CSV table of C-alpha atoms in Angstrom, one decimal:
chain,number,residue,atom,x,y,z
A,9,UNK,CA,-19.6,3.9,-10.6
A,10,UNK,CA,-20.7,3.7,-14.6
A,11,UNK,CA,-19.7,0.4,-15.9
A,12,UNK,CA,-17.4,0.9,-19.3
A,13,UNK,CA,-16.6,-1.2,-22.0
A,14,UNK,CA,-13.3,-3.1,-22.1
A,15,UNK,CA,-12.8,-2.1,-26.2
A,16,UNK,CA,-13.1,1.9,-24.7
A,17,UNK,CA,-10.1,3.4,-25.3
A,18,UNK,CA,-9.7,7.3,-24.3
A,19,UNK,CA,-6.8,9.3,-26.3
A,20,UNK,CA,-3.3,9.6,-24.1
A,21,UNK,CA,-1.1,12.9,-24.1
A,22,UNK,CA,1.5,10.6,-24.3
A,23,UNK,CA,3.3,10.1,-27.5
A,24,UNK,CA,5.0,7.5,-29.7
A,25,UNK,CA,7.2,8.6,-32.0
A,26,UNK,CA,6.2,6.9,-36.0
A,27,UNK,CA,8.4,5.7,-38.4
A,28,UNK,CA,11.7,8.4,-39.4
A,29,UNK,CA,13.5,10.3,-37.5
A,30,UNK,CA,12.3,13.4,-38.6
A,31,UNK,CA,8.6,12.4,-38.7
A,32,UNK,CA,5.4,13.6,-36.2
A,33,UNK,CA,4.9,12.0,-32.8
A,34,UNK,CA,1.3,10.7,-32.7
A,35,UNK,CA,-1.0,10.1,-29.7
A,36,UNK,CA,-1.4,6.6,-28.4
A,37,UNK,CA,-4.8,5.3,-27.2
A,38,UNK,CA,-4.8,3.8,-23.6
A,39,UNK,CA,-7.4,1.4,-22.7
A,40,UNK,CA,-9.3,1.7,-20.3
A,41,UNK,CA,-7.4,-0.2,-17.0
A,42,UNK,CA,-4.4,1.8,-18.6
A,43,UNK,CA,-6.4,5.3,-17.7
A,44,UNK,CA,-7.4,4.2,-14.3
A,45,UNK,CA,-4.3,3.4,-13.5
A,46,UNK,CA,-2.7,6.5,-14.6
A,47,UNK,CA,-5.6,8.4,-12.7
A,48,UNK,CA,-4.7,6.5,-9.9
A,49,UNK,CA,-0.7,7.1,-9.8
A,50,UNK,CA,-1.4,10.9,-9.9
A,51,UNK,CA,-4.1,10.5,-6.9
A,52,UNK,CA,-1.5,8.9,-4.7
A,53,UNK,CA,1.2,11.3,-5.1
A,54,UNK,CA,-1.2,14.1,-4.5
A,55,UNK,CA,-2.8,12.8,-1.6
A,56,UNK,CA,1.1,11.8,-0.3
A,57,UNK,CA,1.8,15.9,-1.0
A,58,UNK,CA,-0.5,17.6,0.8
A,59,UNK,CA,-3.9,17.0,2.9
A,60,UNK,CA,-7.1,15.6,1.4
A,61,UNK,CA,-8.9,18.8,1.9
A,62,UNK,CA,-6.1,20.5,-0.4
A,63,UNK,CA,-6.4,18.0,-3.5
A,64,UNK,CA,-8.8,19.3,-6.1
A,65,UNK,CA,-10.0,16.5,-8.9
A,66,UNK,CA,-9.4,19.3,-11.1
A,67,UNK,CA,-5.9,19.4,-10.5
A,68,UNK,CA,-5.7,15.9,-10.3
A,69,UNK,CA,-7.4,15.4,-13.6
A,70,UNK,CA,-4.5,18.4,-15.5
A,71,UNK,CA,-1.8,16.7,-13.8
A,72,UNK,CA,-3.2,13.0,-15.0
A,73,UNK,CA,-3.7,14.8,-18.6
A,74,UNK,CA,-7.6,13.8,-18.5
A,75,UNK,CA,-10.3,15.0,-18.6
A,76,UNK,CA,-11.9,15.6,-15.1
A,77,UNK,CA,-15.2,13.7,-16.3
A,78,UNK,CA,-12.9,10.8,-16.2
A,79,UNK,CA,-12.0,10.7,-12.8
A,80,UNK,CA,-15.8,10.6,-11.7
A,81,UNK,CA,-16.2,8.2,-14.4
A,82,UNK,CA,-13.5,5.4,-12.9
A,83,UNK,CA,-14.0,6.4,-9.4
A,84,UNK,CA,-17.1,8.4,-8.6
A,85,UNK,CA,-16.6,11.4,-5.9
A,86,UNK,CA,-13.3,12.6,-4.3
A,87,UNK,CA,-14.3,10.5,-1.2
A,88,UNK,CA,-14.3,7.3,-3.4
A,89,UNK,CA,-10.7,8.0,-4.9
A,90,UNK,CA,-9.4,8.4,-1.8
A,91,UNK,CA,-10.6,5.2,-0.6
A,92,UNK,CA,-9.3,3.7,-3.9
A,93,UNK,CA,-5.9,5.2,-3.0
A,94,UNK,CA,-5.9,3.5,0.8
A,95,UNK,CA,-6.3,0.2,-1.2
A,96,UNK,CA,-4.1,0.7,-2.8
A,97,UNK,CA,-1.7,1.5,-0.4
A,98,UNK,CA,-2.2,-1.4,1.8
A,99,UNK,CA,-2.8,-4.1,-0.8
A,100,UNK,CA,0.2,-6.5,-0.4
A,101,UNK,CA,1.5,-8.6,-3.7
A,102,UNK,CA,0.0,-11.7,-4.5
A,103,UNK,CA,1.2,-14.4,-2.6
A,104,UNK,CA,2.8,-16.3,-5.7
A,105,UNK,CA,4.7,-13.5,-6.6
A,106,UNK,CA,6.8,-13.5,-3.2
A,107,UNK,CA,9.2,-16.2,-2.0
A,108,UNK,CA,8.4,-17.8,0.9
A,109,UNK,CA,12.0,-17.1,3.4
A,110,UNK,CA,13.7,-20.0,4.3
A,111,UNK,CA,16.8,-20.3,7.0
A,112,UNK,CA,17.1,-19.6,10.2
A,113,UNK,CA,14.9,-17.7,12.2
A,114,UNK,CA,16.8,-14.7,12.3
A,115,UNK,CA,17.2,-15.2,8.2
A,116,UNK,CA,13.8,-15.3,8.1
A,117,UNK,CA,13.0,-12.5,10.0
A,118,UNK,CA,15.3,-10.3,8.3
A,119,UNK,CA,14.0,-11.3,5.1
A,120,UNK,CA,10.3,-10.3,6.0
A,121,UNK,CA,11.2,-7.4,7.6
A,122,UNK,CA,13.1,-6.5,4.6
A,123,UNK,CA,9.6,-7.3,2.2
A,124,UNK,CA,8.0,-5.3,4.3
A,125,UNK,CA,9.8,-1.8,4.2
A,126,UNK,CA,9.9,-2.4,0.2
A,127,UNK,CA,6.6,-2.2,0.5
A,128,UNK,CA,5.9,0.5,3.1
A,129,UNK,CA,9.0,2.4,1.1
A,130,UNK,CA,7.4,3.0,-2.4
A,131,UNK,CA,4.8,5.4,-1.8
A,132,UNK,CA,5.8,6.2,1.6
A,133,UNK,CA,4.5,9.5,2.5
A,134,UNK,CA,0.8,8.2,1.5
A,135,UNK,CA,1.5,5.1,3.2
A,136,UNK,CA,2.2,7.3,6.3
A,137,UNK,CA,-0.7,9.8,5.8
A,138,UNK,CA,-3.9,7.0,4.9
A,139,UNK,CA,-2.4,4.2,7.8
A,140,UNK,CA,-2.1,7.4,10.4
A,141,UNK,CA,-6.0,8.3,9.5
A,142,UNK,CA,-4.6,11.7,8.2
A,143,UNK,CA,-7.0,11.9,5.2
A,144,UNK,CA,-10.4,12.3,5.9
A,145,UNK,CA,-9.8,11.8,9.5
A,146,UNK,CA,-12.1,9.1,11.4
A,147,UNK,CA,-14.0,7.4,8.5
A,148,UNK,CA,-15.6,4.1,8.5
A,149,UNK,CA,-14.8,3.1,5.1
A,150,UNK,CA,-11.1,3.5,6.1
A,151,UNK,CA,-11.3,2.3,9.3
A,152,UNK,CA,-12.7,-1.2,7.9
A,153,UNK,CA,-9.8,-1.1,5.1
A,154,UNK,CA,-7.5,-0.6,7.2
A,155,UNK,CA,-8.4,-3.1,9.2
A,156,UNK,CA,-8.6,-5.4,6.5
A,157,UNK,CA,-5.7,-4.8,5.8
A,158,UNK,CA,-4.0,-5.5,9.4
A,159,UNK,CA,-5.4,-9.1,8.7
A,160,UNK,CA,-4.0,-9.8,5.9
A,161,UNK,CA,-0.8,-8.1,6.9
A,162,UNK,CA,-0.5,-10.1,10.3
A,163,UNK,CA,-1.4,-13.3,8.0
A,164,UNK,CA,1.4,-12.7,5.2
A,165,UNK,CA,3.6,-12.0,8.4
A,166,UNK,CA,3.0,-15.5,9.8
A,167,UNK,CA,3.2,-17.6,6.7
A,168,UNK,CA,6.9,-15.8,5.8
A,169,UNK,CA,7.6,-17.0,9.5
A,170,UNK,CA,6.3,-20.5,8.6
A,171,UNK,CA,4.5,-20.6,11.6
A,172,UNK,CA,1.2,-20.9,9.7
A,173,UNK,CA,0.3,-24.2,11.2
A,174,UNK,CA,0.6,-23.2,14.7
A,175,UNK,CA,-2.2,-24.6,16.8
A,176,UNK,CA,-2.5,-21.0,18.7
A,177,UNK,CA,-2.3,-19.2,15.0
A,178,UNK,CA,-5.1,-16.7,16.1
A,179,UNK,CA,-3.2,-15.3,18.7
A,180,UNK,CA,-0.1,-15.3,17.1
A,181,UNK,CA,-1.9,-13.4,14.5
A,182,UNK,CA,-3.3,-11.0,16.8
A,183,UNK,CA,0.3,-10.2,18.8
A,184,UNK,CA,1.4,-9.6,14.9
A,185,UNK,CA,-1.2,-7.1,14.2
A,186,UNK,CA,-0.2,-5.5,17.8
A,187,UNK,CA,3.4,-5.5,15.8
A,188,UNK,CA,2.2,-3.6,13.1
A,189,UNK,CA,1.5,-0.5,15.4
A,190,UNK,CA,5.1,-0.5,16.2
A,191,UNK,CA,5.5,-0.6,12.2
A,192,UNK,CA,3.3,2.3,11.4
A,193,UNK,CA,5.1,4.6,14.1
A,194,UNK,CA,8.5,3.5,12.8
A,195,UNK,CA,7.9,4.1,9.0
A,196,UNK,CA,6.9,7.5,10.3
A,197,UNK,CA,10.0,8.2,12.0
A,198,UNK,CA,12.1,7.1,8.9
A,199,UNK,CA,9.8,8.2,5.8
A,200,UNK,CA,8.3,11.6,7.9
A,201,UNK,CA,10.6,12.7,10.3
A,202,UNK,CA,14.0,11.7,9.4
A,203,UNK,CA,14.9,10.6,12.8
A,204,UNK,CA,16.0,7.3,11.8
A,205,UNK,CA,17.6,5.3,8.7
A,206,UNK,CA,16.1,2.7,7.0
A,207,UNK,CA,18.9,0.4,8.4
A,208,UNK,CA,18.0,1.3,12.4
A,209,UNK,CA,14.7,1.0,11.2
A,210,UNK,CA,15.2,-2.5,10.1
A,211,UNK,CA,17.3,-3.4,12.9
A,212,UNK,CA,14.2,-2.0,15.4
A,213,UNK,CA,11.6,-4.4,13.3
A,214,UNK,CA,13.8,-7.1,13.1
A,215,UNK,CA,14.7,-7.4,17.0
A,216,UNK,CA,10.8,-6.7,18.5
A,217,UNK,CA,9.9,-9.7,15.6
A,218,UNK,CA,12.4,-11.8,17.0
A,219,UNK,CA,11.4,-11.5,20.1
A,220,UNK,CA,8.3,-12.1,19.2
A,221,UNK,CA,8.1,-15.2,17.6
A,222,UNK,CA,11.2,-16.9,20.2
A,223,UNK,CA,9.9,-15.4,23.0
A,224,UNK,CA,6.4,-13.7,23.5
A,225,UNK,CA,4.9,-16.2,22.0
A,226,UNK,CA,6.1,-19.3,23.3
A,227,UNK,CA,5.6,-17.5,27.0
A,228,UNK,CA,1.8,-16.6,25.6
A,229,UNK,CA,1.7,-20.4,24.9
A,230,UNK,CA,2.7,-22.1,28.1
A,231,UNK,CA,0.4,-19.2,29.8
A,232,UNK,CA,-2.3,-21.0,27.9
């Protein structure tokens, strides 16, 4: 992907309007990280529309108000926007930003569960379509992010829990990332199908983590 320099700035169809009431709007100049991520937006709630085969770059790029140059320029090929898209999708927030739960376990729970459909909720169709392999089907590249992403999921997951320091963290971990299929076929029942609220949702999540942490893994322990 060409490198480009952080004092490029490419003209916006947005408008700001100038001084009196009565006077021109003129265009604003986003820089460059600005673009992308305007590029970006429009690439997720395309590929959350409709199948990757059926997004064009050159609708993308009328849509974004760009020129389609651009989107080769940030991102390279289709291919390579659509991967920027699954990282986007399953990249949590920063750690700092988030409160650590505190409580009881159940408080706990509820509270992570609750992070957790937040984040599944705000681009929720894409979320369904790249963590279902819907996209380009069975890709490498995606495979490998999304399982990444897992990881780092089943990792965030056990820190909330504060169960971090467990001496059997690696299992623990791995009966999380088992969790996280049960996740993925519930956000599509809720965000795809309709069949359930976010509330039964949450109440689903919150019981198999409880159950979980107070009693899988303690049994998974003692079988140890």
């Amino acid at each position: 992907m060409p490198a480009h320099s952080e004092t490029e700035t490419v003209e916006s169809t947005d408008t700001v309007p100038v001084d009196g009431a009565d006077a021109p709007a003129r265009r604003r100049r986003l820089e460059p990280d600005e673009r992308r991520a305007q590029i970006l937006a429009c690439a997720i709630d395309m590929f959350g529309e409709r199948p990757y085969a059926a997004v064009s770059t050159a609708e993308l790029a009328q849509r974004a108000g760009v020129a389609r140059g651009l989107i080769n320029h940030y991102f390279g090929n289709k291919r390579d926007l659509y991967l920027a898209v699954v990282r986007r999708m399953v990249t949590l927030p920063r750690p700092e930003a988030m409160a650590v739960p505190t409580g009881t376990t159940r408080e706990r729970v509820d509270a992570s569960v609750s992070w957790l459909l937040d984040t599944i909720g705000e681009h929720g169709h894409t979320w369904v379509k790249v963590t279902g392999l819907e996209g380009i089907g069975d890709d490498p590249e995606v495979q490998r992010i999304l399982d990444e992403a897992d990881t780092a999921a089943a990792d965030r997951m056990v820190a909330m829990m504060g169960l971090e320091g467990s001496l059997h963290s690696d299992e623990l971990r791995a009966l999380v990332r088992c969790y996280g299929g049960l996740v993925k076929a519930a956000g599509r029942e809720w965000i795809v199908r309709g069949s359930l609220t976010r509330a039964q949702v949450h109440d689903l999540l919150a019981d198999m983590l409880l159950t979980l942490v107070t009693q899988t893994f303690p049994n998974v322990h003692r079988g140890n």
